[in-house]
Amino acid sequence: MKVLFLFLFFSPFFQVVFAIIDGFRANSLDTLSLVSVITRFPDGYTNVCGGVLIAPSIAMTAAHCVFLNNEFAITAKVTLGDVSLSEEDDGEQEFRSHAMAISKKFGSGIPEANDDVAIVFLPKRTNVCESPVSSQIARLPTTVSINFKETPKIPSNFQLENSICWIAGWGKTENKTASHSDSVLQMMVKLVVRRIGNKKYLMAKGIVGSSRACMGDSGSPVYCFIDGRRTLIGTVAHIGSFVKMSQHDPSNHLQFCRDFEYAFISDWRESSARIVEILENYGELYQLEEGQTLCFGSGNF
């Protein structure tokens, strides 16, 4: 598949990625659609991010995980069913892709959290939904941009702010240059919708007081139980303010992350419009409905 890359202005803020501080070992049932996304750039720089499988051969992550300093990554290693980054886990599926795309809105001025989404096209379909405990595609709620027959309707702010939600990912839990958590970690979060200036943002705060999103968690999925079903709500975008992010001291990541209780979330209710636009451009939009039917259609778990 030929993918047209979108080269956009890029803010220095997005040269960092986000890990869960004071999280706990992830429950495998809560991370069935979680993927690790490891990208390599032309200058040799490597990013470790989270991501989520949203269709049989499509993973979603943060745009700044695949696009830095006006350049796309030259390759992305996407692993479904990954638990340990350093070991091959039972049932994991690894893919290497050179086909990535980002939202046209990403990078125009100061990027918004809802624009910070990217697609990685996998070279072949994943094996998913073979049992209730095997890897699967994320359950995607219906939004104004796309309607699904088998999934929840658009969750309201009230629903999100009163749901059980969590984030899972890999990342730095120590102030070391390349020290990412080898195991996927998880934290329970409370979601809130906050107005900043004239805009509203979906934000996540750890329920345990000391738990935080931090460098290594970018692109990691945020799940909630909506109508009793595990549902994708969005992905981790950034923490703190844009100004603070661009000025942070890389030798003291943990303290920087602890200074901010809330992480900004790329809200699926808004960012789905960006994803739909990308997939329409490449003739792959049908995969979203196909994936939901495959995993959650009548007669499936």
mmCIF file of N, CA, C and O in Angstrom, residues 194-232:
data_model
loop_
_atom_site.group_PDB
_atom_site.id
_atom_site.type_symbol
_atom_site.label_atom_id
_atom_site.label_comp_id
_atom_site.label_asym_id
_atom_site.label_seq_id
_atom_site.Cartn_x
_atom_site.Cartn_y
_atom_site.Cartn_z
ATOM 1 N N ARG A 194 -12.231 19.619 31.419
ATOM 2 C CA ARG A 194 -11.865 20.917 31.972
ATOM 3 C C ARG A 194 -11.810 21.967 30.871
ATOM 4 O O ARG A 194 -11.337 21.699 29.758
ATOM 5 N N ARG A 195 -12.265 23.149 31.197
ATOM 6 C CA ARG A 195 -12.162 24.272 30.281
ATOM 7 C C ARG A 195 -10.853 25.013 30.549
ATOM 8 O O ARG A 195 -10.559 25.393 31.680
ATOM 9 N N ILE A 196 -10.065 25.184 29.508
ATOM 10 C CA ILE A 196 -8.834 25.964 29.585
ATOM 11 C C ILE A 196 -8.922 27.022 28.488
ATOM 12 O O ILE A 196 -8.930 26.694 27.299
ATOM 13 N N GLY A 197 -9.020 28.276 28.900
ATOM 14 C CA GLY A 197 -9.281 29.322 27.921
ATOM 15 C C GLY A 197 -10.684 29.140 27.372
ATOM 16 O O GLY A 197 -11.648 28.999 28.117
ATOM 17 N N ASN A 198 -10.794 29.100 26.046
ATOM 18 C CA ASN A 198 -12.117 28.919 25.431
ATOM 19 C C ASN A 198 -12.321 27.509 24.897
ATOM 20 O O ASN A 198 -13.211 27.270 24.096
ATOM 21 N N LYS A 199 -11.493 26.560 25.356
ATOM 22 C CA LYS A 199 -11.598 25.189 24.863
ATOM 23 C C LYS A 199 -11.754 24.218 26.021
ATOM 24 O O LYS A 199 -11.301 24.473 27.138
ATOM 25 N N LYS A 200 -12.380 23.081 25.726
ATOM 26 C CA LYS A 200 -12.544 22.032 26.722
ATOM 27 C C LYS A 200 -11.636 20.856 26.372
ATOM 28 O O LYS A 200 -11.469 20.515 25.200
ATOM 29 N N TYR A 201 -11.073 20.241 27.406
ATOM 30 C CA TYR A 201 -10.153 19.130 27.220
ATOM 31 C C TYR A 201 -10.555 17.958 28.105
ATOM 32 O O TYR A 201 -10.990 18.156 29.242
ATOM 33 N N LEU A 202 -10.373 16.749 27.582
ATOM 34 C CA LEU A 202 -10.539 15.554 28.394
ATOM 35 C C LEU A 202 -9.206 15.269 29.058
ATOM 36 O O LEU A 202 -8.166 15.203 28.395
ATOM 37 N N MET A 203 -9.251 15.091 30.383
ATOM 38 C CA MET A 203 -8.022 14.900 31.141
ATOM 39 C C MET A 203 -8.189 13.726 32.095
ATOM 40 O O MET A 203 -9.303 13.385 32.492
ATOM 41 N N ALA A 204 -7.053 13.100 32.449
ATOM 42 C CA ALA A 204 -7.066 11.923 33.314
ATOM 43 C C ALA A 204 -6.153 12.141 34.506
ATOM 44 O O ALA A 204 -5.023 12.618 34.366
ATOM 45 N N LYS A 205 -6.661 11.784 35.680
ATOM 46 C CA LYS A 205 -5.896 11.892 36.923
ATOM 47 C C LYS A 205 -5.855 10.536 37.600
ATOM 48 O O LYS A 205 -6.875 9.855 37.716
ATOM 49 N N GLY A 206 -4.676 10.121 38.035
ATOM 50 C CA GLY A 206 -4.542 8.847 38.730
ATOM 51 C C GLY A 206 -5.353 8.815 40.010
ATOM 52 O O GLY A 206 -5.352 9.788 40.773
ATOM 53 N N ILE A 207 -6.052 7.705 40.239
ATOM 54 C CA ILE A 207 -6.845 7.575 41.464
ATOM 55 C C ILE A 207 -5.936 7.444 42.674
ATOM 56 O O ILE A 207 -6.181 8.022 43.734
ATOM 57 N N VAL A 208 -4.867 6.657 42.539
ATOM 58 C CA VAL A 208 -3.847 6.599 43.585
ATOM 59 C C VAL A 208 -3.061 7.894 43.497
ATOM 60 O O VAL A 208 -2.571 8.269 42.420
ATOM 61 N N GLY A 209 -2.933 8.589 44.615
ATOM 62 C CA GLY A 209 -2.388 9.934 44.602
ATOM 63 C C GLY A 209 -1.045 10.106 43.938
ATOM 64 O O GLY A 209 -0.778 11.142 43.334
ATOM 65 N N SER A 210 -0.180 9.099 44.022
ATOM 66 C CA SER A 210 1.175 9.249 43.492
ATOM 67 C C SER A 210 1.321 8.748 42.060
ATOM 68 O O SER A 210 2.388 8.893 41.470
ATOM 69 N N SER A 211 0.294 8.145 41.483
ATOM 70 C CA SER A 211 0.413 7.598 40.131
ATOM 71 C C SER A 211 0.295 8.709 39.101
ATOM 72 O O SER A 211 -0.524 9.619 39.230
ATOM 73 N N ARG A 212 1.133 8.641 38.082
ATOM 74 C CA ARG A 212 1.199 9.670 37.052
ATOM 75 C C ARG A 212 1.503 9.032 35.690
ATOM 76 O O ARG A 212 2.191 8.029 35.604
ATOM 77 N N ALA A 213 1.019 9.677 34.633
ATOM 78 C CA ALA A 213 1.525 9.386 33.295
ATOM 79 C C ALA A 213 2.839 10.136 33.137
ATOM 80 O O ALA A 213 3.016 11.216 33.692
ATOM 81 N N CYS A 214 3.777 9.546 32.379
ATOM 82 C CA CYS A 214 5.073 10.182 32.237
ATOM 83 C C CYS A 214 5.716 9.762 30.917
ATOM 84 O O CYS A 214 5.069 9.133 30.077
ATOM 85 N N MET A 215 6.987 10.101 30.702
ATOM 86 C CA MET A 215 7.662 9.841 29.443
ATOM 87 C C MET A 215 7.670 8.347 29.134
ATOM 88 O O MET A 215 8.248 7.569 29.857
ATOM 89 N N GLY A 216 7.030 7.984 28.022
ATOM 90 C CA GLY A 216 6.911 6.593 27.629
ATOM 91 C C GLY A 216 5.485 6.154 27.397
ATOM 92 O O GLY A 216 5.251 5.136 26.758
ATOM 93 N N ASP A 217 4.489 6.928 27.886
ATOM 94 C CA ASP A 217 3.083 6.547 27.762
ATOM 95 C C ASP A 217 2.353 7.203 26.592
ATOM 96 O O ASP A 217 1.160 6.957 26.416
ATOM 97 N N SER A 218 3.018 8.025 25.821
ATOM 98 C CA SER A 218 2.347 8.660 24.689
ATOM 99 C C SER A 218 1.678 7.617 23.800
ATOM 100 O O SER A 218 2.262 6.578 23.501
ATOM 101 N N GLY A 219 0.477 7.908 23.343
ATOM 102 C CA GLY A 219 -0.235 7.006 22.452
ATOM 103 C C GLY A 219 -0.910 5.842 23.138
ATOM 104 O O GLY A 219 -1.665 5.097 22.505
ATOM 105 N N SER A 220 -0.665 5.675 24.439
ATOM 106 C CA SER A 220 -1.263 4.559 25.160
ATOM 107 C C SER A 220 -2.771 4.726 25.270
ATOM 108 O O SER A 220 -3.267 5.843 25.449
ATOM 109 N N PRO A 221 -3.513 3.627 25.157
ATOM 110 C CA PRO A 221 -4.980 3.732 25.192
ATOM 111 C C PRO A 221 -5.522 4.045 26.571
ATOM 112 O O PRO A 221 -4.953 3.655 27.592
ATOM 113 N N VAL A 222 -6.644 4.752 26.572
ATOM 114 C CA VAL A 222 -7.415 5.017 27.781
ATOM 115 C C VAL A 222 -8.736 4.275 27.619
ATOM 116 O O VAL A 222 -9.481 4.522 26.668
ATOM 117 N N TYR A 223 -9.000 3.340 28.516
ATOM 118 C CA TYR A 223 -10.217 2.530 28.459
ATOM 119 C C TYR A 223 -11.144 2.899 29.612
ATOM 120 O O TYR A 223 -10.688 3.266 30.688
ATOM 121 N N CYS A 224 -12.444 2.744 29.380
ATOM 122 C CA CYS A 224 -13.432 2.875 30.456
ATOM 123 C C CYS A 224 -14.476 1.776 30.286
ATOM 124 O O CYS A 224 -14.680 1.266 29.175
ATOM 125 N N PHE A 225 -15.147 1.434 31.388
ATOM 126 C CA PHE A 225 -16.315 0.569 31.293
ATOM 127 C C PHE A 225 -17.521 1.460 31.016
ATOM 128 O O PHE A 225 -17.937 2.255 31.857
ATOM 129 N N ILE A 226 -18.064 1.348 29.801
ATOM 130 C CA ILE A 226 -19.247 2.098 29.392
ATOM 131 C C ILE A 226 -20.369 1.101 29.164
ATOM 132 O O ILE A 226 -20.229 0.169 28.364
ATOM 133 N N ASP A 227 -21.456 1.250 29.890
ATOM 134 C CA ASP A 227 -22.565 0.289 29.834
ATOM 135 C C ASP A 227 -22.065 -1.129 30.077
ATOM 136 O O ASP A 227 -22.524 -2.088 29.454
ATOM 137 N N GLY A 228 -21.094 -1.239 30.992
ATOM 138 C CA GLY A 228 -20.567 -2.546 31.375
ATOM 139 C C GLY A 228 -19.610 -3.165 30.385
ATOM 140 O O GLY A 228 -19.211 -4.317 30.553
ATOM 141 N N ARG A 229 -19.195 -2.406 29.359
ATOM 142 C CA ARG A 229 -18.300 -2.956 28.344
ATOM 143 C C ARG A 229 -17.000 -2.160 28.269
ATOM 144 O O ARG A 229 -17.005 -0.936 28.302
ATOM 145 N N ARG A 230 -15.888 -2.882 28.157
ATOM 146 C CA ARG A 230 -14.569 -2.263 28.069
ATOM 147 C C ARG A 230 -14.471 -1.504 26.745
ATOM 148 O O ARG A 230 -14.508 -2.088 25.665
ATOM 149 N N THR A 231 -14.317 -0.183 26.798
ATOM 150 C CA THR A 231 -14.446 0.667 25.616
ATOM 151 C C THR A 231 -13.279 1.641 25.520
ATOM 152 O O THR A 231 -12.853 2.212 26.530
ATOM 153 N N LEU A 232 -12.763 1.834 24.312
ATOM 154 C CA LEU A 232 -11.695 2.803 24.109
ATOM 155 C C LEU A 232 -12.260 4.216 24.176
ATOM 156 O O LEU A 232 -13.230 4.548 23.493
#
